Amino acid sequence: MKNLKIEKDYLKKIKLFQEYNKYYYDKSDPKVSDSKFDSLKKEIIQLENKYKFLNSKNSPSKIVGFTPSKNFKKIKHKSQMLSLSNAFNEEDLKNFEKKIRNFLSLNNDFEIEYSTEPKIDGISASLTYKNGKFFQGLSRGDGKEGEDITENLKTIGDIPKIIKKKNFPTEIDIRGEVFIQNDDFLKIKAKFANPRNAASGSLRQKDPTVTRKIPLKFIAYTYGFAKDMNIKTQSIFLKNLKDWGFKTNKYNKIIKGINNLIINHQYLEKKREQINFDIDGIVYKINDFDLQKRLGFVTNAPRWAIAHKFSANSSISEIINIEIQIGRTGALTPVAKIKPVNIGGVTVSNATLHNEDEIIRKDIRVGDIVTIERAGDVIPHVISVDLKKRKKNTKKFIFPIMCPSCGSPTIKDFNETTKKKDAVRRCSSEGFECKKIAIEKIKHFVSKEAFNIDGFGKKIVENFWDLKLVKFPQDIFKLDYEKIKKMEGWGNLSTSNLKHAIDIKKKIPLDRFIYSLGIRHIGQENAKLLARHLKSANNFFKLSLNKDGEELKNIDGIGDAQIKSIVNFFLNATNQKFLIELRELLEITDTIQLNQSGSLKNKTFMFTGKLEGMSRAEAKSIIEENSGKIVSNVNKKLDYLIIGEKPTTKKINLAKELNIKVINQKEWLRMLN
Ligand code: IVH
């Protein structure tokens, strides 16, 4: 009789749980608080443990809770998800602050206030709320476009599904880190390499049954797009997050002064062991949102924030071999193959030796016992050799004077700025004739920041090169799919997926296209400058006619090294051939002008002398935001020369000669209203 009553009571709880669960996961509208939901789950499980005869397929110990989404849709972030630059020491921090002071033209007595937040080593996610309801959750992806992982995110208890607070913005992307606590990780340790992998794997896998079983947590720390939000500082934003029902980090602080940042860094580095989740540094953000806005960002990292990493972990191991890797620009990088060691939870079997000079300086030899260091996501490197343990008969390492891949002589360039030979030795071949360079160039071409071809990974590039399917970038767009379909490891579905992934990338913006060519000295930022200046693919291809790079001489930010490199690129016959073919195969879209209707539209500017209250860099970004253009020389293409304190007279005279308007800072600002 007693047992019957217990069972009845148990089934009642199960029914209630099912009801809550349905609302919680399926309707994004929890009927009860998280804690009530959790305690009901606990009661049921306690009953099951006490009375072994209790059993239900709907018990929280067995059920999954919701139906999974089969495919992750790709969705654009309304506002890009940025990453962070790293600082490793006091000098890096001083530089970071100096750049900010320069950009904002701040006095040294102005104390910069930072919001400091432990950097959780997890997976970032962006949660969109519309009218207080959790609407959609995306992974970071490439920062511009993420995967729709809403259903998996809904399984996380820390993520509020409904927010009823009055001051909660009508639409906002709340961003933060999904992670797994160390104690929870212990229970599932067998299946994953580390907590970060466990979090990443379970968030991105397609079966939420698994996600559901992994106790993921969420800590919020920033926002993306926001409508109707009127908050002045990061620290107030963090307070609001808490008030709206998000978890925030209890070690977040407001700090002024580099010295105090370092004290806090030392404190948290010691404390790190006791914290129940992995942190790999501290993020410093300028607290004032207005200053953040003025500072803006470069490529994909803000000027107003930095991650101060914790010091590296190190271990001792033996060098088994020294191999030479060849990069896409022909640089020869020596890599030490070492006896695998565990450094801070990660097995390391390769360590970079940087370049030839480094090997000579440290006299690193095969067979040496060395100390290897690893800091977070930075490539492990050899820091020192234990000479006392050096075996007899070891030989000095001779750096190859011929390229190990193609046999061309290797050379060291003369650096015009330092007036010294480069530390890096390069293969002197023209590029695609060297197997290793060709493969690296193609890997770069398909990489995330370039053509971003889904599923076209490094292994496929190597395999297709060996099979002569892809020898040059343009071959990617002319693949023989009938042949691929029949190859080992490929089938109808995987081939048609690959075809689709390639076809949709035939349309590409000009800046990405330029970056994908892998021209030396032309990274993402320079590719953007070029694309903004050249505007169309037509103009870019016309550079091949311009043997002295004249057209590029007036772009602010593009210097002699870049111009020389572009000119050389166009002189190369192989490059010319592949550009002609690519032009046929692709649709390269014109650069979207940031703001085409600003008050400085079609006007060019140049500065001379020191400006008041702002740096050149800030003045430049103001001009660009208002559709104007900056040029780097006084010539006929210049419309306005803006003079500050102590201008160069030569520039003013030349401008007057050419009938260029010479104005002061106030007059310029008036043009902007
Ligand atoms: S802010 C400025 N704040 O670090 C916008 N990121 O390398 C960048 N992270 O992708 C994000 N804790 O996954 C920010 N308190 C914190 C963070 C944090 C961890 C991660 C995040 C981001 C990466 C940047």
Coordinates of C-alpha atoms in Angstrom, one line a residue, residues 213-493:
K213 CA 23.6 15.4 -20.8
I214 CA 26.6 17.7 -20.6
P215 CA 26.2 20.2 -17.8
L216 CA 27.1 23.4 -19.7
K217 CA 27.2 26.8 -18.1
F218 CA 26.9 30.3 -19.5
I219 CA 28.6 33.5 -18.3
A220 CA 27.6 36.8 -20.1
Y221 CA 30.1 39.6 -20.7
T222 CA 29.2 41.8 -23.7
Y223 CA 26.6 42.6 -26.4
G224 CA 26.4 42.9 -30.1
F225 CA 23.5 44.6 -31.8
A226 CA 21.3 46.5 -29.2
K227 CA 18.2 48.6 -29.7
D228 CA 16.9 50.9 -27.0
M229 CA 19.9 50.6 -24.7
N230 CA 21.2 53.6 -22.9
I231 CA 24.1 52.4 -20.8
K232 CA 27.3 54.4 -20.4
T233 CA 29.9 51.9 -19.2
Q234 CA 30.9 48.3 -19.3
S235 CA 30.7 47.9 -15.5
I236 CA 27.1 49.2 -15.4
F237 CA 26.3 46.9 -18.3
L238 CA 27.7 44.0 -16.3
K239 CA 25.5 45.0 -13.3
N240 CA 22.5 45.1 -15.6
L241 CA 23.3 41.7 -17.0
K242 CA 23.1 40.3 -13.5
D243 CA 19.8 42.1 -12.9
W244 CA 18.3 40.8 -16.1
G245 CA 19.0 37.2 -14.9
F246 CA 22.4 36.3 -16.5
K247 CA 25.3 34.9 -14.6
T248 CA 28.4 37.2 -14.6
N249 CA 31.9 36.5 -13.4
K250 CA 32.3 37.2 -9.7
Y251 CA 36.0 38.2 -10.3
N252 CA 35.1 41.1 -12.6
K253 CA 36.6 44.4 -11.3
I254 CA 37.1 48.1 -12.2
I255 CA 40.8 49.0 -12.2
K256 CA 42.9 52.0 -13.1
G257 CA 46.6 52.0 -13.8
I258 CA 48.9 49.4 -15.3
N259 CA 50.4 48.6 -11.9
N260 CA 47.0 47.7 -10.5
L261 CA 46.2 45.6 -13.5
I262 CA 49.4 43.6 -12.9
I263 CA 48.6 43.1 -9.2
N264 CA 45.2 41.8 -10.1
H265 CA 46.8 39.5 -12.8
Q266 CA 49.2 38.1 -10.2
Y267 CA 46.3 37.6 -7.7
L268 CA 44.1 35.8 -10.2
E269 CA 47.0 33.7 -11.7
K270 CA 47.5 32.3 -8.2
K271 CA 43.8 31.9 -7.6
R272 CA 43.3 30.2 -10.9
E273 CA 43.8 26.7 -9.4
Q274 CA 40.9 27.2 -7.0
I275 CA 38.4 28.5 -9.7
N276 CA 36.0 25.8 -10.8
F277 CA 36.5 26.6 -14.6
D278 CA 39.4 27.2 -16.9
I279 CA 40.6 30.8 -17.3
D280 CA 43.5 31.6 -19.6
G281 CA 44.0 35.3 -18.8
I282 CA 42.2 38.5 -18.0
V283 CA 40.3 40.7 -20.5
Y284 CA 40.8 44.5 -20.1
K285 CA 38.1 46.7 -21.6
I286 CA 38.0 50.5 -21.6
N287 CA 35.1 51.0 -19.3
D288 CA 33.6 54.1 -21.0
F289 CA 31.4 53.2 -24.0
D290 CA 31.9 56.6 -25.6
L291 CA 35.6 56.1 -25.6
Q292 CA 35.1 52.5 -26.9
K293 CA 33.1 53.9 -29.8
R294 CA 35.7 56.5 -30.6
L295 CA 38.4 53.9 -30.6
G296 CA 36.6 51.4 -32.9
F297 CA 38.4 48.3 -34.2
V298 CA 41.0 47.0 -36.7
T299 CA 40.2 44.0 -38.9
N300 CA 38.6 41.9 -36.2
A301 CA 39.9 43.0 -32.8
P302 CA 38.8 46.2 -30.9
R303 CA 41.3 48.9 -30.1
W304 CA 39.7 49.2 -26.7
A305 CA 40.3 45.8 -25.3
I306 CA 43.0 43.3 -24.9
A307 CA 43.5 39.8 -23.3
H308 CA 46.3 39.6 -20.8
K309 CA 47.3 36.0 -20.9
F310 CA 48.5 34.0 -17.9
S311 CA 52.2 33.0 -18.1
A312 CA 53.0 29.9 -20.0
N313 CA 53.2 26.4 -18.8
S314 CA 56.4 24.6 -19.5
S315 CA 57.8 21.1 -19.6
I316 CA 61.1 19.4 -20.5
S317 CA 61.5 17.1 -23.4
E318 CA 64.0 15.8 -26.0
I319 CA 64.3 16.9 -29.6
I320 CA 63.9 13.9 -31.9
N321 CA 64.3 15.7 -35.1
I322 CA 64.3 19.2 -36.6
E323 CA 62.1 19.6 -39.7
I324 CA 61.8 22.5 -42.0
Q325 CA 58.3 23.8 -42.8
I326 CA 57.7 26.0 -45.8
G327 CA 55.1 28.6 -45.6
R328 CA 53.1 30.2 -48.4
T329 CA 55.5 33.1 -48.8
G330 CA 58.4 30.7 -49.0
A331 CA 59.6 31.3 -45.4
L332 CA 61.5 28.3 -44.0
T333 CA 60.5 27.6 -40.4
P334 CA 62.4 25.1 -38.4
V335 CA 60.2 22.9 -36.2
A336 CA 61.4 20.7 -33.4
K337 CA 59.8 17.2 -33.3
I338 CA 59.9 16.4 -29.6
K339 CA 59.1 13.4 -27.4
P340 CA 55.4 14.0 -26.6
V341 CA 54.9 15.8 -23.3
N342 CA 51.9 17.0 -21.4
I343 CA 52.1 20.8 -21.0
G344 CA 49.2 22.2 -19.0
G345 CA 46.7 19.5 -20.0
V346 CA 47.7 19.4 -23.7
T347 CA 50.0 16.9 -25.4
V348 CA 52.7 18.7 -27.3
S349 CA 54.9 17.0 -29.9
N350 CA 56.0 19.9 -32.0
A351 CA 57.6 23.2 -31.0
T352 CA 58.6 26.1 -33.2
L353 CA 62.3 27.2 -33.4
H354 CA 61.2 30.4 -35.2
N355 CA 64.1 30.8 -37.7
E356 CA 67.7 30.1 -38.6
D357 CA 69.1 32.9 -36.4
E358 CA 67.3 31.5 -33.4
I359 CA 68.8 28.0 -33.9
I360 CA 72.3 29.5 -34.2
R361 CA 71.9 31.8 -31.2
K362 CA 70.7 29.0 -28.9
D363 CA 72.8 26.3 -30.7
I364 CA 69.8 23.9 -30.7
R365 CA 70.6 20.4 -31.9
V366 CA 68.8 17.1 -32.5
G367 CA 69.1 15.0 -29.3
D368 CA 69.1 18.0 -27.0
I369 CA 67.1 18.2 -23.8
V370 CA 65.1 21.4 -24.0
T371 CA 62.5 23.4 -22.1
I372 CA 59.3 23.9 -24.0
E373 CA 56.8 26.6 -23.2
R374 CA 53.1 26.8 -24.2
A375 CA 50.8 29.8 -23.5
G376 CA 47.1 29.2 -24.3
D377 CA 46.5 29.2 -28.0
V378 CA 50.0 30.3 -28.9
I379 CA 52.3 27.8 -30.8
P380 CA 54.6 26.0 -28.3
H381 CA 58.3 27.0 -28.6
V382 CA 61.7 25.9 -27.3
I383 CA 63.0 28.4 -24.7
S384 CA 66.3 26.9 -23.7
V385 CA 68.7 24.0 -24.1
D386 CA 70.1 22.1 -21.1
L387 CA 73.7 22.1 -22.2
K388 CA 74.8 19.9 -19.2
K389 CA 72.6 17.1 -20.5
R390 CA 73.9 17.4 -24.1
K391 CA 75.0 14.0 -25.4
K392 CA 78.5 13.5 -26.9
N393 CA 78.7 13.5 -30.7
T394 CA 75.7 15.7 -31.4
K395 CA 76.2 17.9 -34.4
K396 CA 75.4 21.5 -35.0
F397 CA 72.2 21.9 -37.1
I398 CA 72.9 23.0 -40.6
F399 CA 70.2 25.1 -42.0
P400 CA 69.4 24.0 -45.6
I401 CA 70.7 26.4 -48.3
M402 CA 68.5 24.7 -50.8
C403 CA 64.7 24.5 -50.4
P404 CA 63.9 21.0 -49.1
S405 CA 60.7 21.0 -51.2
C406 CA 61.8 22.1 -54.7
G407 CA 65.6 22.4 -54.5
S408 CA 65.7 26.1 -55.3
P409 CA 68.4 28.2 -53.5
T410 CA 67.2 29.7 -50.2
I411 CA 67.9 33.4 -49.6
K412 CA 67.7 36.0 -46.9
D413 CA 66.2 39.4 -48.0
F414 CA 67.8 42.7 -47.1
N415 CA 65.5 44.7 -44.9
E416 CA 65.5 48.4 -46.1
T417 CA 64.2 49.7 -42.7
T418 CA 66.6 47.8 -40.4
K419 CA 69.4 47.8 -42.9
K420 CA 70.1 44.2 -42.0
K421 CA 69.5 40.9 -43.5
D422 CA 66.2 39.3 -42.5
A423 CA 66.3 36.5 -39.8
V424 CA 64.0 34.5 -42.1
R425 CA 65.4 32.4 -44.9
R426 CA 63.1 31.9 -47.9
C427 CA 62.8 29.6 -50.9
S428 CA 63.7 31.7 -53.9
S429 CA 61.3 29.9 -56.4
E430 CA 58.6 32.0 -58.0
G431 CA 55.8 30.3 -56.0
F432 CA 53.7 27.6 -57.5
E433 CA 56.7 25.6 -58.8
C434 CA 57.5 24.7 -55.3
K435 CA 55.2 22.0 -54.0
K436 CA 55.1 23.1 -50.4
I437 CA 54.5 26.8 -51.3
A438 CA 51.8 25.9 -53.8
I439 CA 50.0 23.8 -51.2
E440 CA 50.2 26.5 -48.6
K441 CA 49.0 29.1 -51.0
I442 CA 46.0 27.0 -51.9
K443 CA 45.3 26.4 -48.2
H444 CA 45.4 30.1 -47.6
F445 CA 43.1 30.7 -50.6
V446 CA 40.3 28.4 -49.2
S447 CA 40.8 29.5 -45.6
K448 CA 38.2 31.1 -43.3
E449 CA 39.3 34.7 -43.9
A450 CA 39.7 34.3 -47.7
F451 CA 37.3 32.2 -49.8
N452 CA 36.1 30.4 -46.7
I453 CA 35.1 27.2 -48.5
D454 CA 33.3 24.9 -46.1
G455 CA 34.8 21.4 -45.7
F456 CA 37.8 22.2 -48.0
G457 CA 40.3 21.5 -45.2
K458 CA 44.1 21.2 -45.2
K459 CA 44.0 17.4 -45.8
I460 CA 41.8 17.8 -48.9
V461 CA 44.1 20.5 -50.3
E462 CA 47.1 18.1 -49.9
N463 CA 45.3 15.1 -51.2
F464 CA 43.9 17.0 -54.3
W465 CA 47.3 18.4 -55.0
D466 CA 48.9 15.0 -55.0
L467 CA 46.2 13.7 -57.3
K468 CA 46.8 16.6 -59.6
L469 CA 43.2 17.7 -59.1
V470 CA 44.2 21.2 -57.8
K471 CA 47.6 22.6 -58.8
F472 CA 46.5 26.3 -58.8
P473 CA 43.7 28.1 -57.0
Q474 CA 41.6 28.4 -60.1
D475 CA 41.4 24.6 -60.4
I476 CA 39.1 24.6 -57.4
F477 CA 36.4 26.0 -59.6
K478 CA 37.0 23.5 -62.4
L479 CA 37.0 20.3 -60.3
D480 CA 36.1 17.0 -62.0
Y481 CA 33.3 15.9 -59.7
E482 CA 32.6 12.7 -61.6
K483 CA 36.2 11.6 -60.8
I484 CA 36.0 12.7 -57.1
K485 CA 32.7 10.8 -56.6
K486 CA 34.5 7.6 -57.4
M487 CA 37.5 8.2 -55.2
E488 CA 38.1 6.4 -51.9
G489 CA 36.4 8.1 -49.0
W490 CA 34.1 10.1 -51.4
G491 CA 30.5 9.4 -52.4
N492 CA 27.5 11.1 -54.1
L493 CA 26.5 13.1 -51.0

